[in-house]
Coordinates of C-alpha atoms in Angstrom, one line a residue:
X4 CA -85.1 46.2 -93.4
X5 CA -85.1 42.7 -95.0
X6 CA -82.6 41.5 -92.4
X7 CA -84.8 42.8 -89.5
X8 CA -87.8 41.1 -91.1
X9 CA -85.9 37.8 -91.3
X10 CA -84.8 38.1 -87.6
X11 CA -88.4 38.8 -86.6
X12 CA -89.6 35.8 -88.6
X13 CA -87.0 33.6 -86.9
X14 CA -88.3 34.8 -83.5
X15 CA -91.9 34.2 -84.6
X16 CA -91.1 30.7 -85.8
X17 CA -89.5 29.9 -82.5
X18 CA -92.5 31.1 -80.5
X19 CA -95.0 29.4 -82.8
X20 CA -93.7 25.9 -82.9
X21 CA -92.5 25.8 -79.2
X22 CA -95.9 27.0 -78.1
X23 CA -97.8 24.5 -80.3
X24 CA -95.6 21.4 -80.1
X25 CA -93.4 22.0 -77.1
X26 CA -95.7 20.8 -74.3
X27 CA -95.2 17.3 -73.0
X28 CA -97.4 15.1 -70.8
X29 CA -96.2 13.3 -67.7
X30 CA -98.0 10.9 -65.4
X31 CA -97.1 10.4 -61.8
X32 CA -99.1 8.4 -59.2
X33 CA -102.3 8.8 -61.2
X34 CA -101.8 12.5 -61.8
X35 CA -101.3 13.7 -65.5
X36 CA -99.5 16.9 -66.1
X37 CA -98.8 19.0 -69.2
X38 CA -95.5 20.9 -69.1
X39 CA -94.8 23.6 -71.6
X40 CA -93.3 27.0 -72.4
X41 CA -94.9 30.3 -73.0
X42 CA -93.3 33.6 -74.1
X43 CA -93.9 36.8 -72.2
X44 CA -92.3 39.2 -69.8
X45 CA -91.5 38.9 -66.9
X46 CA -90.3 35.4 -66.6
X47 CA -92.2 33.2 -64.1
X48 CA -93.3 29.7 -63.3
X49 CA -97.0 28.8 -63.1
X50 CA -99.0 25.8 -61.9
X51 CA -102.6 25.6 -63.1
X52 CA -105.1 23.4 -61.3
X53 CA -108.3 23.7 -63.3
X54 CA -111.0 24.5 -62.3
X55 CA -109.6 25.8 -59.0
X56 CA -107.3 28.4 -60.5
X57 CA -103.5 28.8 -60.5
X58 CA -100.5 29.9 -58.6
X59 CA -97.3 31.5 -60.0
X60 CA -94.0 32.9 -58.8
X61 CA -91.2 35.0 -60.4
X62 CA -88.7 32.2 -60.3
X63 CA -86.3 33.5 -63.0
X64 CA -85.2 36.3 -65.4
X65 CA -86.0 36.3 -69.1
X66 CA -89.1 36.3 -71.3
X67 CA -90.1 32.6 -70.6
X68 CA -93.0 31.2 -68.6
X69 CA -92.7 27.6 -67.4
X70 CA -96.2 26.3 -67.1
X71 CA -97.3 23.0 -65.5
X72 CA -101.0 22.1 -65.9
X73 CA -102.9 19.3 -64.1
X74 CA -105.0 17.8 -66.9
X75 CA -106.3 14.5 -65.5
X76 CA -106.6 12.4 -62.4
X77 CA -106.8 8.6 -62.9
X78 CA -109.3 7.6 -60.2
X79 CA -107.9 4.1 -59.5
X80 CA -104.3 5.1 -59.2
X81 CA -104.8 8.4 -57.3
X82 CA -107.4 6.7 -55.1
X83 CA -104.6 4.5 -53.8
X84 CA -102.8 7.7 -52.8
X85 CA -105.7 8.7 -50.5
X86 CA -106.8 5.3 -49.1
X87 CA -104.2 2.8 -50.1
X88 CA -100.6 2.3 -49.2
X89 CA -99.0 5.4 -50.9
X90 CA -98.3 8.3 -48.6
X91 CA -99.2 11.9 -49.5
X92 CA -95.7 13.3 -48.9
X93 CA -94.2 10.6 -51.1
X94 CA -96.5 11.6 -54.0
X95 CA -95.4 15.2 -53.7
X96 CA -91.8 14.1 -53.8
X97 CA -92.4 11.8 -56.8
X98 CA -94.0 14.6 -58.8
X99 CA -91.2 17.0 -58.1
X100 CA -88.5 14.3 -58.8
X101 CA -90.2 13.5 -62.2
X102 CA -90.4 17.1 -63.2
X103 CA -86.8 17.7 -62.3
X104 CA -85.7 14.6 -64.2
X105 CA -87.4 15.6 -67.4
X106 CA -85.6 18.9 -67.7
X107 CA -82.7 17.8 -70.0
X108 CA -85.0 16.0 -72.5
X109 CA -87.6 18.8 -72.3
X110 CA -84.9 21.4 -73.1
X111 CA -83.5 19.5 -76.1
X112 CA -87.1 19.2 -77.4
X113 CA -87.7 23.0 -77.2
X114 CA -84.4 23.8 -78.8
X115 CA -85.0 21.5 -81.8
X116 CA -88.5 22.8 -82.2
X117 CA -87.2 26.4 -82.1
X118 CA -84.8 25.7 -84.9
X119 CA -87.5 23.9 -87.0
X120 CA -90.0 26.6 -86.4
X121 CA -87.5 29.3 -87.5
X122 CA -86.6 27.4 -90.7
X123 CA -90.2 26.7 -91.7
X124 CA -91.4 30.2 -91.2
X125 CA -88.5 31.8 -92.9
X126 CA -88.9 29.5 -95.9
X127 CA -92.7 30.2 -96.1
X128 CA -92.4 34.0 -95.9
X129 CA -89.1 34.7 -97.6
X130 CA -88.6 31.7 -100.0
X131 CA -84.9 31.6 -99.4
X132 CA -82.5 29.0 -100.6
X133 CA -81.7 26.0 -98.4
X134 CA -78.4 27.5 -97.1
X135 CA -80.2 30.6 -95.7
X136 CA -82.9 28.4 -94.3
X137 CA -80.3 26.4 -92.5
X138 CA -78.8 29.6 -91.1
X139 CA -82.3 30.6 -89.9
X140 CA -82.7 27.2 -88.3
X141 CA -79.3 27.7 -86.6
X142 CA -80.5 31.1 -85.4
X143 CA -83.6 29.5 -84.0
X144 CA -81.6 26.9 -82.2
X145 CA -79.3 29.5 -80.7
X146 CA -82.2 31.8 -79.7
X147 CA -84.2 29.1 -78.0
X148 CA -81.1 27.6 -76.3
X149 CA -80.0 31.0 -75.0
X150 CA -83.3 31.9 -73.6
X151 CA -83.6 28.5 -71.8
X152 CA -80.0 28.7 -70.5
X153 CA -80.5 32.2 -69.2
X154 CA -83.8 31.3 -67.5
X155 CA -82.4 28.1 -65.9
X156 CA -79.2 29.8 -64.7
X157 CA -81.3 32.4 -62.8
X158 CA -84.0 30.0 -61.6
X159 CA -84.8 30.2 -57.9
X160 CA -87.4 27.6 -56.6
X161 CA -87.5 29.5 -53.3
X162 CA -89.7 32.1 -55.0
X163 CA -92.6 29.7 -54.5
X164 CA -92.5 30.5 -50.8
X165 CA -94.5 33.6 -51.6
X166 CA -96.5 32.7 -54.7
X167 CA -99.4 34.7 -56.3
X168 CA -102.8 32.9 -56.3
X169 CA -105.5 33.2 -58.8
X170 CA -109.1 31.9 -58.8
X171 CA -110.5 29.6 -56.1
X172 CA -107.1 28.5 -55.1
X173 CA -106.5 32.0 -53.7
X174 CA -107.6 30.5 -50.5
X175 CA -104.4 28.5 -50.5
X176 CA -102.6 30.4 -47.7
X177 CA -105.4 29.4 -45.3
X178 CA -105.4 25.9 -46.7
X179 CA -101.6 25.6 -46.3
X180 CA -102.1 26.1 -42.6
X181 CA -104.4 23.1 -42.6
X182 CA -101.9 21.1 -44.7
X183 CA -99.4 21.0 -41.8
X184 CA -101.5 18.3 -40.1
X185 CA -103.3 17.0 -43.2
X186 CA -100.9 14.1 -43.8
X187 CA -101.5 12.7 -40.3
X188 CA -105.3 13.2 -40.7
X189 CA -105.2 11.3 -44.1
X190 CA -103.2 8.5 -42.5
X191 CA -105.7 8.3 -39.7
X192 CA -108.6 8.1 -42.1
X193 CA -106.9 5.4 -44.1
X194 CA -106.4 3.3 -41.0
X195 CA -110.0 3.8 -39.8
X196 CA -111.4 3.1 -43.3
X197 CA -110.0 -0.4 -42.9
X198 CA -111.9 -0.6 -39.6
X199 CA -115.1 0.5 -41.1
X200 CA -114.9 -2.1 -43.9
X201 CA -114.6 -4.8 -41.2
X202 CA -117.5 -3.1 -39.3
X203 CA -119.8 -3.1 -42.4
X204 CA -119.1 -6.8 -43.0
X205 CA -119.8 -7.7 -39.4
X206 CA -122.8 -5.5 -39.2
X207 CA -124.4 -6.8 -42.4
X208 CA -124.1 -10.3 -41.0
X209 CA -125.9 -9.2 -37.8
X210 CA -128.8 -7.3 -39.4
X211 CA -129.3 -10.0 -42.0
X212 CA -130.4 -12.3 -39.1
X213 CA -133.0 -9.8 -37.8
X214 CA -136.6 -10.6 -38.6
X215 CA -138.2 -8.1 -40.9
X216 CA -141.1 -6.4 -39.2
X217 CA -144.5 -7.5 -40.5
X218 CA -143.3 -10.3 -42.8
X219 CA -142.0 -13.8 -42.5
X220 CA -140.0 -13.8 -45.8
X221 CA -137.2 -11.2 -46.1
X222 CA -136.5 -12.4 -49.6
X223 CA -139.4 -10.3 -50.8
X224 CA -137.7 -7.1 -49.5
X225 CA -136.2 -4.6 -51.9
X226 CA -133.2 -2.8 -50.6
X227 CA -132.5 0.8 -51.9
X228 CA -129.5 2.7 -50.8
X229 CA -129.9 6.5 -50.5
X230 CA -126.7 8.6 -50.8
X231 CA -125.9 12.3 -51.3
X232 CA -123.1 14.9 -51.4
X233 CA -120.2 12.6 -52.4
X234 CA -118.2 15.7 -53.5
X235 CA -115.6 13.7 -55.4
X236 CA -114.3 12.0 -52.3
X237 CA -112.6 8.6 -53.2
X238 CA -113.1 7.4 -49.7
X239 CA -116.8 8.1 -50.1
X240 CA -117.0 6.0 -53.2
X241 CA -115.4 3.1 -51.3
X242 CA -117.8 3.6 -48.4
X243 CA -120.8 3.4 -50.7
X244 CA -119.4 0.4 -52.6
X245 CA -118.9 -1.6 -49.4
X246 CA -122.5 -0.9 -48.3
X247 CA -123.9 -1.9 -51.7
X248 CA -122.0 -5.2 -51.5
X249 CA -122.4 -6.1 -47.8
X250 CA -126.1 -5.1 -47.5
X251 CA -127.1 -6.7 -50.8
X252 CA -128.4 -3.4 -52.1
X253 CA -130.3 -3.6 -55.4
X254 CA -130.6 0.1 -56.3
X255 CA -128.7 3.3 -55.5
X256 CA -130.5 6.7 -55.4
X257 CA -128.2 9.8 -55.2
X258 CA -129.6 13.1 -54.1
X259 CA -126.9 15.1 -55.8
X260 CA -123.5 16.9 -55.5
X261 CA -121.5 14.1 -57.0
X262 CA -118.7 16.7 -57.5
X263 CA -117.5 19.9 -56.1
X264 CA -117.1 22.0 -59.2
X265 CA -118.6 19.7 -61.9
X266 CA -115.4 19.8 -64.0
X267 CA -114.4 17.1 -66.4
X268 CA -111.4 16.4 -64.2
X269 CA -113.6 15.6 -61.2
X270 CA -116.1 13.6 -63.4
X271 CA -113.3 11.1 -64.2
X272 CA -113.0 10.3 -60.5
X273 CA -116.7 9.2 -60.4
X274 CA -116.2 6.3 -62.7
X275 CA -116.3 4.0 -59.7
X276 CA -120.1 4.2 -59.9
X277 CA -120.0 1.5 -62.6
X278 CA -118.3 -0.8 -60.0
X279 CA -121.4 -0.6 -57.8
X280 CA -122.9 -3.2 -60.1
X281 CA -126.5 -2.0 -59.5
X282 CA -128.8 0.6 -61.2
X283 CA -127.8 4.2 -60.1
X284 CA -130.4 7.0 -60.2
X285 CA -129.0 10.5 -59.9
X286 CA -130.6 13.9 -59.1
X287 CA -128.0 16.6 -59.9
X288 CA -127.2 19.1 -57.1
X289 CA -126.0 22.7 -57.1
X290 CA -122.3 21.6 -57.3
X291 CA -123.0 19.5 -60.4
X292 CA -123.0 20.6 -64.1
X293 CA -124.3 19.4 -67.5
X294 CA -120.9 17.6 -67.9
X295 CA -121.7 15.5 -64.8
X296 CA -125.2 14.7 -66.1
X297 CA -123.8 13.6 -69.5
X298 CA -121.3 11.5 -67.6
X299 CA -123.9 9.7 -65.5
X300 CA -126.2 9.1 -68.5
X301 CA -123.2 7.5 -70.3
X302 CA -122.7 5.0 -67.5
X303 CA -124.0 1.5 -68.2
X304 CA -125.9 1.6 -64.8
X305 CA -126.6 5.3 -64.6
X306 CA -129.8 7.3 -65.1
X307 CA -130.4 11.1 -64.4
X308 CA -133.8 12.0 -63.0
X309 CA -135.4 14.7 -65.2
X310 CA -139.0 15.4 -64.2
X311 CA -140.1 12.0 -65.3
X312 CA -140.8 8.9 -63.2
X313 CA -138.2 6.1 -63.3
X314 CA -139.0 2.6 -62.2
X315 CA -136.8 0.5 -60.0
X316 CA -138.4 -2.9 -59.3
X317 CA -141.9 -2.1 -58.1
X318 CA -141.1 1.4 -57.1
X319 CA -141.6 4.7 -59.0
X320 CA -138.9 7.4 -58.4
X321 CA -139.4 11.1 -59.5
X322 CA -136.8 13.7 -59.3
X323 CA -135.5 16.9 -61.0
X324 CA -132.0 18.5 -61.3
X325 CA -131.2 21.4 -59.1
X326 CA -131.6 24.7 -61.0
X327 CA -127.8 25.5 -60.5
X328 CA -126.8 22.1 -62.0
X329 CA -127.4 23.7 -65.5
X330 CA -124.7 26.3 -64.9
X331 CA -121.1 26.4 -63.8
X332 CA -121.7 28.3 -60.6
X333 CA -122.5 26.4 -57.3
X334 CA -124.4 29.3 -55.8
X335 CA -127.0 31.8 -57.0
X336 CA -126.1 35.5 -57.4
X337 CA -128.8 36.5 -54.9
X338 CA -131.4 35.0 -52.6
X339 CA -134.1 36.1 -55.0
X340 CA -132.5 34.2 -57.9
X341 CA -132.1 31.1 -55.7
X342 CA -135.7 31.2 -54.6
X343 CA -137.0 31.7 -58.1
X344 CA -135.0 28.7 -59.3
X345 CA -136.3 26.4 -56.6
X346 CA -139.8 27.6 -57.3
X347 CA -139.4 26.6 -61.0
X348 CA -138.1 23.2 -59.9
X349 CA -141.1 22.7 -57.6
X350 CA -143.5 23.7 -60.4
X351 CA -141.9 21.2 -62.8
X352 CA -142.4 18.4 -60.3
X353 CA -145.9 19.5 -59.6
X354 CA -146.7 19.3 -63.3
X355 CA -145.3 15.8 -63.4
X356 CA -147.5 14.8 -60.4
X357 CA -150.6 16.5 -61.9
X358 CA -149.9 14.6 -65.1
X359 CA -150.4 11.2 -63.4
X360 CA -147.0 10.5 -61.8
X361 CA -147.4 8.7 -58.5
X362 CA -143.9 8.3 -57.1
X363 CA -143.0 6.2 -54.1
X364 CA -139.8 8.3 -53.8
X365 CA -139.7 12.1 -54.6
X366 CA -136.0 13.2 -54.9
X367 CA -134.6 16.7 -54.9
X368 CA -131.1 17.9 -53.8
X369 CA -132.4 21.0 -51.9
X370 CA -135.1 20.2 -49.4
X371 CA -136.9 23.5 -50.1
X372 CA -137.8 22.3 -53.6
X373 CA -139.8 19.3 -52.3
X374 CA -141.4 20.5 -49.1
X375 CA -144.3 22.3 -50.9
X376 CA -145.2 18.8 -52.3
X377 CA -145.2 17.1 -48.9
X378 CA -148.5 15.3 -49.4
X379 CA -147.8 14.1 -52.9
X380 CA -145.3 11.2 -52.2
X381 CA -144.8 8.6 -49.5
X382 CA -141.1 9.2 -49.1
X383 CA -139.2 12.4 -49.9
X384 CA -135.4 12.2 -50.3
X385 CA -133.1 15.3 -50.0
X386 CA -129.4 16.1 -49.6
X387 CA -127.6 19.5 -49.5
X388 CA -127.5 20.0 -45.7
X389 CA -124.7 17.4 -45.1
X390 CA -126.7 16.1 -42.1
X391 CA -128.3 12.7 -42.0
X392 CA -131.9 12.8 -41.0
X393 CA -135.2 10.9 -40.6
X394 CA -138.4 12.8 -40.1
X395 CA -142.1 11.9 -40.3
X396 CA -144.6 14.5 -41.2
X397 CA -148.1 13.1 -41.3
X398 CA -148.0 10.2 -43.7
X399 CA -144.8 11.2 -45.4
X400 CA -141.3 10.2 -44.4
X401 CA -138.5 12.7 -45.2
X402 CA -135.0 11.1 -45.5
X403 CA -131.7 12.9 -45.9
X404 CA -128.6 10.7 -46.4
X405 CA -126.4 13.5 -45.2
X406 CA -123.0 13.5 -47.0
X407 CA -121.7 10.2 -48.2
X408 CA -118.4 11.9 -49.1
X409 CA -117.9 13.7 -45.7
X410 CA -118.3 17.0 -47.6
X411 CA -115.2 16.3 -49.7
X412 CA -112.0 18.0 -48.6
X413 CA -114.0 20.3 -46.3
X414 CA -114.5 17.3 -44.0
X415 CA -110.8 17.6 -43.1
X416 CA -110.8 21.2 -42.0
X417 CA -110.3 20.3 -38.4
X418 CA -113.6 21.9 -37.3
X419 CA -115.4 18.7 -36.7
X420 CA -115.3 14.9 -37.1
X421 CA -115.5 14.0 -40.8
X422 CA -118.7 12.0 -41.1
X423 CA -119.6 9.6 -44.0
X424 CA -123.3 8.8 -44.0
X425 CA -126.0 6.9 -46.0
X426 CA -129.4 5.3 -45.6
X427 CA -130.5 1.8 -46.5
X428 CA -134.2 1.6 -47.1
X429 CA -136.2 -1.7 -47.0
X430 CA -139.4 -2.0 -49.0
X431 CA -142.1 -4.6 -49.0
X432 CA -143.6 -4.1 -52.4
X433 CA -144.4 -0.4 -52.5
X434 CA -144.4 0.0 -48.8
X435 CA -141.4 1.3 -46.8
X436 CA -140.8 -1.1 -43.9
X437 CA -137.7 0.3 -42.1
X438 CA -134.5 2.2 -42.7
X439 CA -131.0 1.9 -41.5
X440 CA -129.2 5.3 -40.9
X441 CA -125.5 4.6 -41.3
X442 CA -122.7 7.0 -40.1
X443 CA -118.9 6.6 -40.2
X444 CA -116.9 9.2 -38.3
X445 CA -113.5 8.8 -40.1
X446 CA -111.3 10.8 -37.8
X447 CA -112.4 9.2 -34.6
X448 CA -113.2 5.8 -36.1
X449 CA -116.8 5.7 -34.7
X450 CA -119.3 3.7 -36.8
X451 CA -123.0 3.6 -36.1
X452 CA -126.3 2.3 -37.5
X453 CA -129.6 3.4 -36.3
X454 CA -132.7 1.4 -37.4
X455 CA -136.0 3.2 -37.7
X456 CA -139.2 1.1 -38.1
X457 CA -141.7 2.7 -40.4
X458 CA -144.4 0.0 -40.9
X459 CA -145.4 -1.0 -37.3
X460 CA -147.6 -3.9 -38.2
X461 CA -150.5 -1.5 -38.6
X462 CA -153.1 -1.9 -41.3
X463 CA -154.1 1.8 -41.4
X464 CA -151.7 3.0 -44.0
X465 CA -151.7 6.4 -45.7
X466 CA -149.9 7.8 -48.7
X467 CA -147.4 5.4 -50.2
X468 CA -148.5 2.6 -47.9
X469 CA -146.8 4.1 -44.9
X470 CA -148.1 3.4 -41.4
X471 CA -149.6 6.3 -39.4
X472 CA -148.4 7.1 -36.0
X473 CA -145.1 8.0 -34.4
X474 CA -142.1 5.7 -34.6
X475 CA -140.8 4.0 -31.4
X476 CA -137.7 5.4 -29.9
X477 CA -134.7 3.4 -31.1
X478 CA -132.8 1.5 -28.4
X479 CA -129.1 0.9 -28.1
X480 CA -128.0 -2.7 -28.6
X481 CA -124.5 -4.1 -28.2
X482 CA -123.2 -6.0 -31.2
X483 CA -120.2 -8.3 -30.7
X484 CA -117.4 -7.9 -33.2
X485 CA -118.0 -4.2 -34.0
X486 CA -114.9 -2.1 -33.2
X487 CA -115.4 1.4 -32.0
X488 CA -119.0 1.3 -33.1
X489 CA -122.5 0.9 -32.0
X490 CA -125.8 0.0 -33.5
X491 CA -129.3 1.3 -32.6
X492 CA -132.2 -1.0 -33.4

């Protein structure tokens, strides 16, 4: 019985130390992985992509699981993969080559840890002399090495042709169909993104020379950029950053859905907000989480809108997080639950307004939360619909920046032209003078700006100092130097 107990202790020591200290971290092209072993039957290989889920395949015989977990994305390095010089297939090749190259060193590490774990546990439980402890260590080395050798000798990478999917990544078979032409789409976007940067620079020079309606001094104008629904798209962050710089934007107001799942992994990719170099006000959307809110609050230029007015220059901004931003789910369990949450958000904003708040901009992610308060602010800003929009209802202007991140990866589904959009607003004091609706269609390379005049040199202003009456229809004007683009003024 003692001998059986010692053997079981050796096995337990191997499993304990290999599981705790065996995993190693690798970094390839801005992607950080943790690679480790787990014990269990049957043998398989698993790739975990939190929070999306995992995929696995029965690649070998034996009681070992080879697990690769994506732990972190470095936004600067991985951003170059999507919009820089690196090619998507090359990154896949680099990751696979790195994992294959680490096998010898990884195997030696596991074997040594197996021997150490067996020796330590045998000594702790049985208090044997050093000779028997060394024998136990040798047994741990042999056991670990044998298991690895058996698993590697029977390993078949081809098993991943028919993997098992778990979690959100279970949609992978459908996504893999898309992946056949994804590389060419990404390359097209990369090329056209260079075009749009040139367009923004040319355009900003043109509009800077336009006379501001109703004033002789454009230096007194405050420029506020409205964005929404970035959905962790690195191209979107670059798009926004270029607009901030080229249009001399002084403040950015984000109507939510900075991320897709609100995970810490995605949050790291949003660190480019600091590079905007201007104050950033954020109203969390249904795809955001408390982790996202904490991240924005920690930024040197970030502020989360939470039912209290925030001042930017002479303007007051009031907003409230979407009800679903306090949970991990991006959708309510039922329509009744969704309606109840939006009603609570509306009531919170109403209390702030009744308490004396007089916002120039009222910001919510979902339009339904703000519409009951239509007469309480001069400008209402929403997102969520992924459609850029300008609407005037009475004395209130409703602005929707659309999706500044082209709806994330969903913008590449081939069902439509991925569109990046934003709105630049121009304020004279507390009065909105005009807005520029900006759209960039990445796949086709089309780029457009439509100017809408709000204050029409009228003195009869209503709520928020906005002019009454309908806006004139915008006209199409040719702008030399703009490639594959047009501007409406």
